[in-house]
CSV table of C-alpha atoms in Angstrom, one decimal:
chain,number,residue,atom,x,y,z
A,1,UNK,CA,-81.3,-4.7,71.9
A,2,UNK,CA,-77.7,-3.6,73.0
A,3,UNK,CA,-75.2,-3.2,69.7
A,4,UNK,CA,-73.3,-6.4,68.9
A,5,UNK,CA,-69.7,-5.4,68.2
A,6,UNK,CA,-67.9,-8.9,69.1
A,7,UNK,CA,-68.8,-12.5,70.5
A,8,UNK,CA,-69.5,-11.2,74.1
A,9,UNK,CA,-72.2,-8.6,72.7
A,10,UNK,CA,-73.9,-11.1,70.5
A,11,UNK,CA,-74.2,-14.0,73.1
A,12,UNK,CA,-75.7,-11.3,75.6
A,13,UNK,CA,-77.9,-10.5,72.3
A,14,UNK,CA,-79.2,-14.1,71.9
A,15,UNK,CA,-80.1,-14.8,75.5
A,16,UNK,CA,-82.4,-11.6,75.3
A,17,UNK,CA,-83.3,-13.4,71.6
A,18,UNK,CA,-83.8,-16.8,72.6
A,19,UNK,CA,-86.0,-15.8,76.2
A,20,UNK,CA,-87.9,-13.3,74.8
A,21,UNK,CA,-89.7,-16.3,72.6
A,22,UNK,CA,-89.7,-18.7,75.5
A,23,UNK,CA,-86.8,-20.1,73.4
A,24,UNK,CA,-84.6,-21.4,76.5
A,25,UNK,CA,-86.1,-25.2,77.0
A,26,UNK,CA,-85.0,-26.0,73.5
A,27,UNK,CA,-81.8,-25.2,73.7
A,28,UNK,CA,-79.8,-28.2,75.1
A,29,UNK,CA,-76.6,-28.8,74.3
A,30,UNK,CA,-77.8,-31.4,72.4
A,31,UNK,CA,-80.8,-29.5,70.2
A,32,UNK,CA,-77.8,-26.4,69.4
A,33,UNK,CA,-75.2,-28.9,68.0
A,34,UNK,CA,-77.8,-30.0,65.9
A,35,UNK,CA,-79.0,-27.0,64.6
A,36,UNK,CA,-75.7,-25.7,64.3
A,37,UNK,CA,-74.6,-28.3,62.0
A,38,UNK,CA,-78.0,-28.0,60.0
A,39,UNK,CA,-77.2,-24.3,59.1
A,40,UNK,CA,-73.3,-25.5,58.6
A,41,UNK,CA,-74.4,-27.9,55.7
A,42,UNK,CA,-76.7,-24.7,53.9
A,43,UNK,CA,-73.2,-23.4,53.9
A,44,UNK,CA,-71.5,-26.2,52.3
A,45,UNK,CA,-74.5,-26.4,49.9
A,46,UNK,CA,-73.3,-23.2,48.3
A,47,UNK,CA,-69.9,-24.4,47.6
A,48,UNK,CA,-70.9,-28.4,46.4
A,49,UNK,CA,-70.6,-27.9,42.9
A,50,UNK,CA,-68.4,-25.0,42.4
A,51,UNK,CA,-65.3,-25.6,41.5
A,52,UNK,CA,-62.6,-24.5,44.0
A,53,UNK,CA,-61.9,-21.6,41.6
A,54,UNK,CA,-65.8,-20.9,41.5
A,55,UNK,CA,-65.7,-20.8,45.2
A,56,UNK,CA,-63.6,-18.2,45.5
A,57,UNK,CA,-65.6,-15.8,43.1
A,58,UNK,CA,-68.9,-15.8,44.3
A,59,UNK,CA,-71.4,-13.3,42.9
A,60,UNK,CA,-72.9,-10.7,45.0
A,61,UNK,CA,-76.1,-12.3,45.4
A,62,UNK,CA,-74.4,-15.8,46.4
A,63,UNK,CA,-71.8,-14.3,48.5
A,64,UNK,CA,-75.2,-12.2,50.8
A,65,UNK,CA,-76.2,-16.0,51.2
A,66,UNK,CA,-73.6,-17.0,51.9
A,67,UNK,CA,-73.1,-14.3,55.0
A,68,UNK,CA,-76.4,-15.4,56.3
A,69,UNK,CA,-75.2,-19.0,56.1
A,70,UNK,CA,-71.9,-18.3,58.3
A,71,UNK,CA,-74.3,-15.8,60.7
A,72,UNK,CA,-76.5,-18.5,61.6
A,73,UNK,CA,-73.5,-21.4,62.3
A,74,UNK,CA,-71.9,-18.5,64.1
A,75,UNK,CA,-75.3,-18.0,66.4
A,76,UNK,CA,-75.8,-21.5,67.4
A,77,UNK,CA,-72.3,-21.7,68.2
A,78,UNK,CA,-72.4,-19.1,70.1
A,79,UNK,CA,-75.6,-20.2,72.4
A,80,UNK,CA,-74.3,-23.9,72.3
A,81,UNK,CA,-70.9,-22.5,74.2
A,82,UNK,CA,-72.9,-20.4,76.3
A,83,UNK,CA,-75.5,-22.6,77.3
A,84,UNK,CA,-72.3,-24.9,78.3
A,85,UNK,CA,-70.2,-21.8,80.1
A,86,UNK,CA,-67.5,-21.9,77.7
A,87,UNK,CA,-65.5,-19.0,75.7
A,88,UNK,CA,-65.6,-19.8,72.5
A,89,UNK,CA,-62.2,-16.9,72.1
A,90,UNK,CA,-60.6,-19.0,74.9
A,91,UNK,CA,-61.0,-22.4,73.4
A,92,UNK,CA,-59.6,-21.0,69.9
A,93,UNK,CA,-56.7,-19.9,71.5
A,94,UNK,CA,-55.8,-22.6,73.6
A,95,UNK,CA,-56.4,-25.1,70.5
A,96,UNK,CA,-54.2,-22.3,68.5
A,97,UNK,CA,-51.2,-23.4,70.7
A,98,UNK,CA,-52.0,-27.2,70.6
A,99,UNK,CA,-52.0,-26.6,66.5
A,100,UNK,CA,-48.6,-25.2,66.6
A,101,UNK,CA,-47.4,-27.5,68.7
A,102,UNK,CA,-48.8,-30.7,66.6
A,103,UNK,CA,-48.0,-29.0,63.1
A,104,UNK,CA,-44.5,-26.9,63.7
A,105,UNK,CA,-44.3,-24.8,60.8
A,106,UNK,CA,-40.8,-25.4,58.1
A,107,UNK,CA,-37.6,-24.2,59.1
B,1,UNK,CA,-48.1,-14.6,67.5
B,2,UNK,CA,-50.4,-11.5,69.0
B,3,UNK,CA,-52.9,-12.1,71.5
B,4,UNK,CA,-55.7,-13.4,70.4
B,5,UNK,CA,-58.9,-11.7,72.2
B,6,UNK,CA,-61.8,-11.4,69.8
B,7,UNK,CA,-62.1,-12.6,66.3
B,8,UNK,CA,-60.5,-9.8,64.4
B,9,UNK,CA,-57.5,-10.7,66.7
B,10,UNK,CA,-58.1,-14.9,66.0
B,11,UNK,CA,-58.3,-14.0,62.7
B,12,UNK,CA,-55.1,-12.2,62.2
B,13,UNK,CA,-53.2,-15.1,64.4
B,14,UNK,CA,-55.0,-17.4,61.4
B,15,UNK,CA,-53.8,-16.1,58.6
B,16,UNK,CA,-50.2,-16.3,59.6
B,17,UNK,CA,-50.7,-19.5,61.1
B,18,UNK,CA,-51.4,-20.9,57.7
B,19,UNK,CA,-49.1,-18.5,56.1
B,20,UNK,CA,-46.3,-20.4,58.0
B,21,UNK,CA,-47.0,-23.8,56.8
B,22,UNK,CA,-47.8,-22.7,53.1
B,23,UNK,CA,-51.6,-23.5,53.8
B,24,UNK,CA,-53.1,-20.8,51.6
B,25,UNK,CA,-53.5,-23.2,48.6
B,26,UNK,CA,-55.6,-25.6,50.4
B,27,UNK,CA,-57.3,-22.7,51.9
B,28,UNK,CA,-60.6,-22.3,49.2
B,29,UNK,CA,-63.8,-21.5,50.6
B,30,UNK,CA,-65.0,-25.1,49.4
B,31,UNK,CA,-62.0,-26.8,51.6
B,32,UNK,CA,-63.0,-24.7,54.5
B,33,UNK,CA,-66.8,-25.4,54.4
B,34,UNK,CA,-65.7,-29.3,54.6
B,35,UNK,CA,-62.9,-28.7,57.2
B,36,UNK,CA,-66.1,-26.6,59.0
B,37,UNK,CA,-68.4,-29.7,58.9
B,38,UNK,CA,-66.2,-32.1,59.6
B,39,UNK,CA,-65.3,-30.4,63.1
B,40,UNK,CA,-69.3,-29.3,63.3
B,41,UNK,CA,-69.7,-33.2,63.8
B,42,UNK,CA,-67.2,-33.9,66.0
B,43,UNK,CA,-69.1,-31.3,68.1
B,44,UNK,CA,-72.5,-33.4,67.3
B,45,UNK,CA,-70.8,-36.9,68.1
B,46,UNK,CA,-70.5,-36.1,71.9
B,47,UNK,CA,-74.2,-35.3,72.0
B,48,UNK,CA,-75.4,-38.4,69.7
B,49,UNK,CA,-76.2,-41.0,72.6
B,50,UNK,CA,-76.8,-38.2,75.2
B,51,UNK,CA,-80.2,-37.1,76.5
B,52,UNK,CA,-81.4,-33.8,76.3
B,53,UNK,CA,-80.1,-33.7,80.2
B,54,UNK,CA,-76.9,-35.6,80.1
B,55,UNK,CA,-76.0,-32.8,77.3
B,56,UNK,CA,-76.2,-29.9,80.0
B,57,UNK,CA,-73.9,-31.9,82.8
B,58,UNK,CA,-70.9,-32.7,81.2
B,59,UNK,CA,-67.9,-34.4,82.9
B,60,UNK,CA,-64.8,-32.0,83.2
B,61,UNK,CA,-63.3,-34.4,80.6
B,62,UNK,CA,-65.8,-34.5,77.7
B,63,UNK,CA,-66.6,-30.6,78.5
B,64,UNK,CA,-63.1,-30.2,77.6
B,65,UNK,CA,-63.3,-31.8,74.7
B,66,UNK,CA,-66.3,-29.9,73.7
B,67,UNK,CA,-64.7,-26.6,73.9
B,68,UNK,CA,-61.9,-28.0,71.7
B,69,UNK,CA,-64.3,-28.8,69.0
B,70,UNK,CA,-65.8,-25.4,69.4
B,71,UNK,CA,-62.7,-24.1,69.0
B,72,UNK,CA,-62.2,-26.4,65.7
B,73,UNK,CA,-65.4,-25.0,64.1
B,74,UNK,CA,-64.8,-21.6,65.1
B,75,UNK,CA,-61.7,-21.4,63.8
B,76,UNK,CA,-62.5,-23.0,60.2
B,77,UNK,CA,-66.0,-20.6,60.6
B,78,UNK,CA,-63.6,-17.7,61.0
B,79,UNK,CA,-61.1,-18.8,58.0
B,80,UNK,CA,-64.0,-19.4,55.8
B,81,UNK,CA,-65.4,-15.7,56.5
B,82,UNK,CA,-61.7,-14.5,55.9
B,83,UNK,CA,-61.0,-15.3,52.7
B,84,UNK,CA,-64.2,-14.3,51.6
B,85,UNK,CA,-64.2,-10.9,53.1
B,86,UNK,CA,-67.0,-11.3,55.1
B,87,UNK,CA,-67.3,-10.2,58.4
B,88,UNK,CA,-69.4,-12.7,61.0
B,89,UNK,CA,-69.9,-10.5,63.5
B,90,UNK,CA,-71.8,-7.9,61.1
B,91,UNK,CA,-73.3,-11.5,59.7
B,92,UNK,CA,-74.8,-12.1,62.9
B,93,UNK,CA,-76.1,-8.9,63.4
B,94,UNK,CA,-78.1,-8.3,60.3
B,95,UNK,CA,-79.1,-12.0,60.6
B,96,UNK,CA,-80.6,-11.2,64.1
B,97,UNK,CA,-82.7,-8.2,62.7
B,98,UNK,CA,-84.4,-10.6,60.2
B,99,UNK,CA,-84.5,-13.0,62.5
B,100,UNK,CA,-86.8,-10.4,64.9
B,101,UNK,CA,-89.0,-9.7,61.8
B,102,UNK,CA,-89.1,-13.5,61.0
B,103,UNK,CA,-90.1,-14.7,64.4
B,104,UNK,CA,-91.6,-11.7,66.3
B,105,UNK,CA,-91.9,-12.3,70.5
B,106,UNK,CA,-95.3,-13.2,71.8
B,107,UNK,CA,-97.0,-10.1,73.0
C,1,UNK,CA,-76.1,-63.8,61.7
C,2,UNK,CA,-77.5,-64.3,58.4
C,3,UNK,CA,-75.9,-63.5,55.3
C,4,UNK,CA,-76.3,-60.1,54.2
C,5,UNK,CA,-76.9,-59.3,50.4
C,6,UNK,CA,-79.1,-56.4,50.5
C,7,UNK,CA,-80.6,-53.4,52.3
C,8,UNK,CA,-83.6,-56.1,53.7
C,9,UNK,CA,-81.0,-58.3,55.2
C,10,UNK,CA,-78.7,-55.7,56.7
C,11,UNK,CA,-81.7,-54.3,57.9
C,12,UNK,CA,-82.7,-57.8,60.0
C,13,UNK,CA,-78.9,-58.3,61.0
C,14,UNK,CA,-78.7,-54.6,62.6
C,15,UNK,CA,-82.0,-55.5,64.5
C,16,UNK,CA,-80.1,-58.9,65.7
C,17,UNK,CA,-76.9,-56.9,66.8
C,18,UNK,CA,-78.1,-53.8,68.5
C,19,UNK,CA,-80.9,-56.1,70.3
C,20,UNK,CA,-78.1,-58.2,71.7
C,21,UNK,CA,-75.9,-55.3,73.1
C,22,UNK,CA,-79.3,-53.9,74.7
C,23,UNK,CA,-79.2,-50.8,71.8
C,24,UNK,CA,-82.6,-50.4,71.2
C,25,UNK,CA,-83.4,-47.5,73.7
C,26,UNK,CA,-80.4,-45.5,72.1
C,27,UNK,CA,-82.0,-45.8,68.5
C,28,UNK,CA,-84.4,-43.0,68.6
C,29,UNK,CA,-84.7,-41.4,65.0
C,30,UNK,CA,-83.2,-38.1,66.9
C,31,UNK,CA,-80.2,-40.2,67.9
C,32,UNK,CA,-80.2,-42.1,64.7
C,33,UNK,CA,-79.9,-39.2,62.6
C,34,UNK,CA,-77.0,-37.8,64.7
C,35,UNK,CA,-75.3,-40.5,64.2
C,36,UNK,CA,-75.5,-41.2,60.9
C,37,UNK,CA,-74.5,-37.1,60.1
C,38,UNK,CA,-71.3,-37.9,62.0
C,39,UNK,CA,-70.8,-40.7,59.8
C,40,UNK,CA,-71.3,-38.7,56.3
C,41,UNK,CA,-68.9,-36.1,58.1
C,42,UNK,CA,-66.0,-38.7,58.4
C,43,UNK,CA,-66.6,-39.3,54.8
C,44,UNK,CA,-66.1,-36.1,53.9
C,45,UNK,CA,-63.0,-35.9,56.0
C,46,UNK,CA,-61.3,-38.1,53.2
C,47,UNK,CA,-62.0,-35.0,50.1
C,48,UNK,CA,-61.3,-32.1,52.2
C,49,UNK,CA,-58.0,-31.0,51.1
C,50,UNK,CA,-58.3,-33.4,48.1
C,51,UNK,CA,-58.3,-31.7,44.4
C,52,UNK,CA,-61.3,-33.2,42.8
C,53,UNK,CA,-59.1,-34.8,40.5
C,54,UNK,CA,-57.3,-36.0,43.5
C,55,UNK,CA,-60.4,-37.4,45.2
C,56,UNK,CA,-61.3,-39.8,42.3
C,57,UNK,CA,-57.9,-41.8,42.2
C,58,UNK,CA,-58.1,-42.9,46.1
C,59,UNK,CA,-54.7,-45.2,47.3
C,60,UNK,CA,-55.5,-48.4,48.3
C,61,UNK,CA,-55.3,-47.8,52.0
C,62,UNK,CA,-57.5,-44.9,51.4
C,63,UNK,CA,-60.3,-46.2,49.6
C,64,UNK,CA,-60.3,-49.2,52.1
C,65,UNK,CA,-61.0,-46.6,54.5
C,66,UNK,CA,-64.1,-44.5,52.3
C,67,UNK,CA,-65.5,-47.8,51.9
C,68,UNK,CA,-65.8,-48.4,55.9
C,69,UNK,CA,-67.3,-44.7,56.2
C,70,UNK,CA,-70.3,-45.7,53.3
C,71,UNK,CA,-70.6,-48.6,55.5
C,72,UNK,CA,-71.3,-46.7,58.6
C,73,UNK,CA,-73.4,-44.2,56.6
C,74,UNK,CA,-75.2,-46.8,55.3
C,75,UNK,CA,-75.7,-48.9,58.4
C,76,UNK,CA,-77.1,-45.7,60.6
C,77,UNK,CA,-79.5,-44.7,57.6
C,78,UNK,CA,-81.0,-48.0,57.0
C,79,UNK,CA,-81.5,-48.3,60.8
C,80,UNK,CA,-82.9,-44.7,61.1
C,81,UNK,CA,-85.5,-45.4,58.5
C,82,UNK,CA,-86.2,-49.3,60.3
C,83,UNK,CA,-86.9,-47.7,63.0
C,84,UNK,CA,-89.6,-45.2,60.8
C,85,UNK,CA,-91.2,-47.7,59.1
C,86,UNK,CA,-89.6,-46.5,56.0
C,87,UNK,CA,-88.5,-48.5,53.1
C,88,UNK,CA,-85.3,-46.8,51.9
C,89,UNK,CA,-85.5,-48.2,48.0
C,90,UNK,CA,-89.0,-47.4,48.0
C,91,UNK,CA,-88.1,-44.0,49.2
C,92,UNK,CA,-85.5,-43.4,46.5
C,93,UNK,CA,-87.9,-44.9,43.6
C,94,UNK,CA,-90.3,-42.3,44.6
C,95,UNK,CA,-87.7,-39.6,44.8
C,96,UNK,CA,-86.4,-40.3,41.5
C,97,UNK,CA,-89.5,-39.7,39.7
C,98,UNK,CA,-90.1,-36.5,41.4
C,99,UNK,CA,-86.7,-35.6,40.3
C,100,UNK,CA,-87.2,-36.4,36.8
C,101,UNK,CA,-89.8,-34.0,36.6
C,102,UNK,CA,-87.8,-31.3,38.4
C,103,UNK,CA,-84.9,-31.6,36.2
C,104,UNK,CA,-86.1,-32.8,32.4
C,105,UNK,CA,-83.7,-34.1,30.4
C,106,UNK,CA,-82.0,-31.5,27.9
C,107,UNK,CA,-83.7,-32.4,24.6
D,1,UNK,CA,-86.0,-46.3,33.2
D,2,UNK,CA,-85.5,-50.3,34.7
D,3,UNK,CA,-87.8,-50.9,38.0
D,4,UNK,CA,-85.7,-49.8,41.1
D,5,UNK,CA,-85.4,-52.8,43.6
D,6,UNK,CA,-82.4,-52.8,45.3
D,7,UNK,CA,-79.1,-50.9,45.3
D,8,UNK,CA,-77.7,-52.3,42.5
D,9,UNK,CA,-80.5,-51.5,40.3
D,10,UNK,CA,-80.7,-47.7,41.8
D,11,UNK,CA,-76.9,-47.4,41.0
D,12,UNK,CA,-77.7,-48.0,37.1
D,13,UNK,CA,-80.8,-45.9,37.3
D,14,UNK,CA,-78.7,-43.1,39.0
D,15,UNK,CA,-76.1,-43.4,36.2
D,16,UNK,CA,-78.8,-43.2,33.2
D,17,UNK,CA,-80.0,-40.4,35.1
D,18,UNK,CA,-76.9,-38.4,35.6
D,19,UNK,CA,-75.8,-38.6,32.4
D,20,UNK,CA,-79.0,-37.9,30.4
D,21,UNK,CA,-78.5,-34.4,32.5
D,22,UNK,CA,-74.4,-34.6,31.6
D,23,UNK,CA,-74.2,-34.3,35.2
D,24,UNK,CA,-71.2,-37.0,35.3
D,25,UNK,CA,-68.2,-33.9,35.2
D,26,UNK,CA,-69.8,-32.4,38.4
D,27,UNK,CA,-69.8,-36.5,40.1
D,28,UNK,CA,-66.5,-36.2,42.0
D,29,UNK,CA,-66.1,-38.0,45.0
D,30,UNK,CA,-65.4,-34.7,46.6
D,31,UNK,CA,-68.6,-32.7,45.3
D,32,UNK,CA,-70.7,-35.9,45.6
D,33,UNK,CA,-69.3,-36.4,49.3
D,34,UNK,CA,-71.0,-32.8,50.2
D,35,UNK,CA,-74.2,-33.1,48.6
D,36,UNK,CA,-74.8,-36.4,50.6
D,37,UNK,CA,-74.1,-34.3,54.2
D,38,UNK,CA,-76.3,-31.8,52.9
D,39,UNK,CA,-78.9,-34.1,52.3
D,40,UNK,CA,-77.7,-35.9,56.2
D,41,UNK,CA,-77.9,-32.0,57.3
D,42,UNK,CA,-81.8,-32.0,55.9
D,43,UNK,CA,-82.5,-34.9,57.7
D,44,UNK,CA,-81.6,-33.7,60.6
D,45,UNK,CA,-83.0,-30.9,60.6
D,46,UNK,CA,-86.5,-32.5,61.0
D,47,UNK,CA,-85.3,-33.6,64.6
D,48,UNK,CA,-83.4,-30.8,66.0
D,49,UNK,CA,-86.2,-29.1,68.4
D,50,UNK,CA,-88.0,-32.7,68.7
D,51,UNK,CA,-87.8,-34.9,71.9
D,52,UNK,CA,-86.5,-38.7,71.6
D,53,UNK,CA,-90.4,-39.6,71.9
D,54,UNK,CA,-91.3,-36.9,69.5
D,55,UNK,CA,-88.9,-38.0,66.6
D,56,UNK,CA,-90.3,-41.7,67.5
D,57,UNK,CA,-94.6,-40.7,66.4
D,58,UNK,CA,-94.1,-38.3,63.4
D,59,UNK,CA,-97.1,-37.0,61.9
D,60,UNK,CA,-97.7,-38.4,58.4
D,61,UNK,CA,-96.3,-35.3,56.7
D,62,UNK,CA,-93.4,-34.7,58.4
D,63,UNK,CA,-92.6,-38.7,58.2
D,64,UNK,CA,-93.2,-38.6,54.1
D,65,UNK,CA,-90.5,-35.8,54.1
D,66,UNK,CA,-88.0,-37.3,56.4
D,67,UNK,CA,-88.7,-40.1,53.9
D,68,UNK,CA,-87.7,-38.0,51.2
D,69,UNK,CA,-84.4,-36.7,53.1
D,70,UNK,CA,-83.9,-40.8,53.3
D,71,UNK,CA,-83.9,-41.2,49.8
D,72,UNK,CA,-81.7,-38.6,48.9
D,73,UNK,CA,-79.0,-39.7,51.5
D,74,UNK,CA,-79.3,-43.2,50.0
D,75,UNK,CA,-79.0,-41.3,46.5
D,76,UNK,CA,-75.7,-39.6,47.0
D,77,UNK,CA,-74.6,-42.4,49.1
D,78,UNK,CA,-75.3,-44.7,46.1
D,79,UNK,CA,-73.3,-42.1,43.5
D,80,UNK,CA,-70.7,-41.8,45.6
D,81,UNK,CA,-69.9,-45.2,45.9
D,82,UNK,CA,-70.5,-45.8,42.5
D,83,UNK,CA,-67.7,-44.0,41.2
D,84,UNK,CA,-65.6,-44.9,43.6
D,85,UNK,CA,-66.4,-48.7,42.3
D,86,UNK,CA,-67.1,-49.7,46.1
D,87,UNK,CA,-69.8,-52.2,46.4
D,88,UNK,CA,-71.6,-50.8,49.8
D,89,UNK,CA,-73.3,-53.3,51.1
D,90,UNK,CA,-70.0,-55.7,50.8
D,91,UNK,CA,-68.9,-52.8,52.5
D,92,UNK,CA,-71.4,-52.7,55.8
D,93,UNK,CA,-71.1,-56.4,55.8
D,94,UNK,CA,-67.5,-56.4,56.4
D,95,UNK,CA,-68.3,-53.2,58.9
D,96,UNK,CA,-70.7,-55.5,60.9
D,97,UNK,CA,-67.9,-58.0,61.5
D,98,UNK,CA,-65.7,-55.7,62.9
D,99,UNK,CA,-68.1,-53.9,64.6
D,100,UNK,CA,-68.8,-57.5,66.1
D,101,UNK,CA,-65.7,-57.5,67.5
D,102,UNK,CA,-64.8,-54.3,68.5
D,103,UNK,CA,-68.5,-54.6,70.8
D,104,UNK,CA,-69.3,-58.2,72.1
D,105,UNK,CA,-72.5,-58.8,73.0
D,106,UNK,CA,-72.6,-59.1,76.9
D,107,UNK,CA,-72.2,-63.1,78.1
């Protein structure tokens, strides 16, 4: 496997991943949003009785979890814009300057 | 704001983004896991009726809209990840070694 | 339509309305459960910035507006499980008494 | 604890329960609003890689879990509601009339 260093590396990574374990006719559209928002909830789970305070001060064994958490949401949203030929960097940006134009920031 | 061309660069353009409208209150890692969600389903909704087929052959229209909601979860993911100094892309790529342990490929 | 006063009779009026808009090939379980996630998102759209203090004295407009999201959650689970075969209070009896022995009362 | 048979009756039992357990401080909308997508999120889950046919003829198993997830929707939905004083199946009923309206049957 090549070194991931950004979104481009790791998308390459996952197609090797994903076809490797005959992975490929699961992963519709449809099947990724799902799983995507699957591993998004085991992220909020962490955070749905903390206090906002708590949530900021996770303890090293918590906050681990919680990296693995936003690794796999990150994963599936990576193969979910893949799979649909989209840039997930592009989108941000473009959705970047829609955001500033809908919430100008105070004088 | 800098151009934004990978997500060290999307997160940089984020953090004054919010800085500029006095966001960083509301930012806690609890709001942002429910911010996260909340745009992970509006991913999900334009799947929910679809078949596994219709989910690959989007309309220009809807695949637009797609990416924006990509964009809308990436860029809560990426917040998220921020204030709690982790870095996704490292995330992912320790994920994806336990991942290969987890679920070796057929031989 | 009948009157509905409970989770049987909402059950028999959401047969009744999504037979008569030719729904019934649309409500897989798969689908259902879609659905129903994008509903409980919406919901959660209403806390996400809220304090939790905040999030308990709702204005009037605002609660109006929880209440129709609990209605949609509540109309897409009780049609996910029709279409199961499960019985939702029947479910949640159950559940409760594993519960109680997960998590004894403090003495 | 009274026999559960209907929402009303799993709303008191939910309240006996959470408070034998002084679990009422943590019962804010907000924290109550995440725990029921979670539970949605687990749900889900046992549909993500299945076809629409597949979700339709679960084994036995599977089914008694997704039955589980049911009940612990149902469960938060039921807290959530409750301390928000909204009566949620007054609620779906005045959902269906508007969903009524907003989708006619076809003449």
């Amino acid at each position: 496997m090549n070194t991931i260093n950004d979104l481009d590396t790791l998308k390459l990574a996952l197609r090797d991943f994903a076809a490797a374990r005959d992975w490929k006719p699961f992963h519709t559209p449809k099947n990724l949003a799902m799983a995507m928002i699957v591993e998004a909830a085991e992220l909020v789970e962490h955070f749905q009785w903390a206090t906002p305070e708590e949530s900021l001060a996770l303890a090293p064994k918590k906050r681990a979890e919680v990296a693995d958490e936003i690794a796999d949401v990150l994963i599936y949203l990576t193969e979910l814009a893949d799979v649909l030929g989209i840039d997930p960097i592009a989108a941000a940006r473009a959705k970047i300057v829609k955001n500033a134009a809908k919430y100008p920031p105070p004088l």
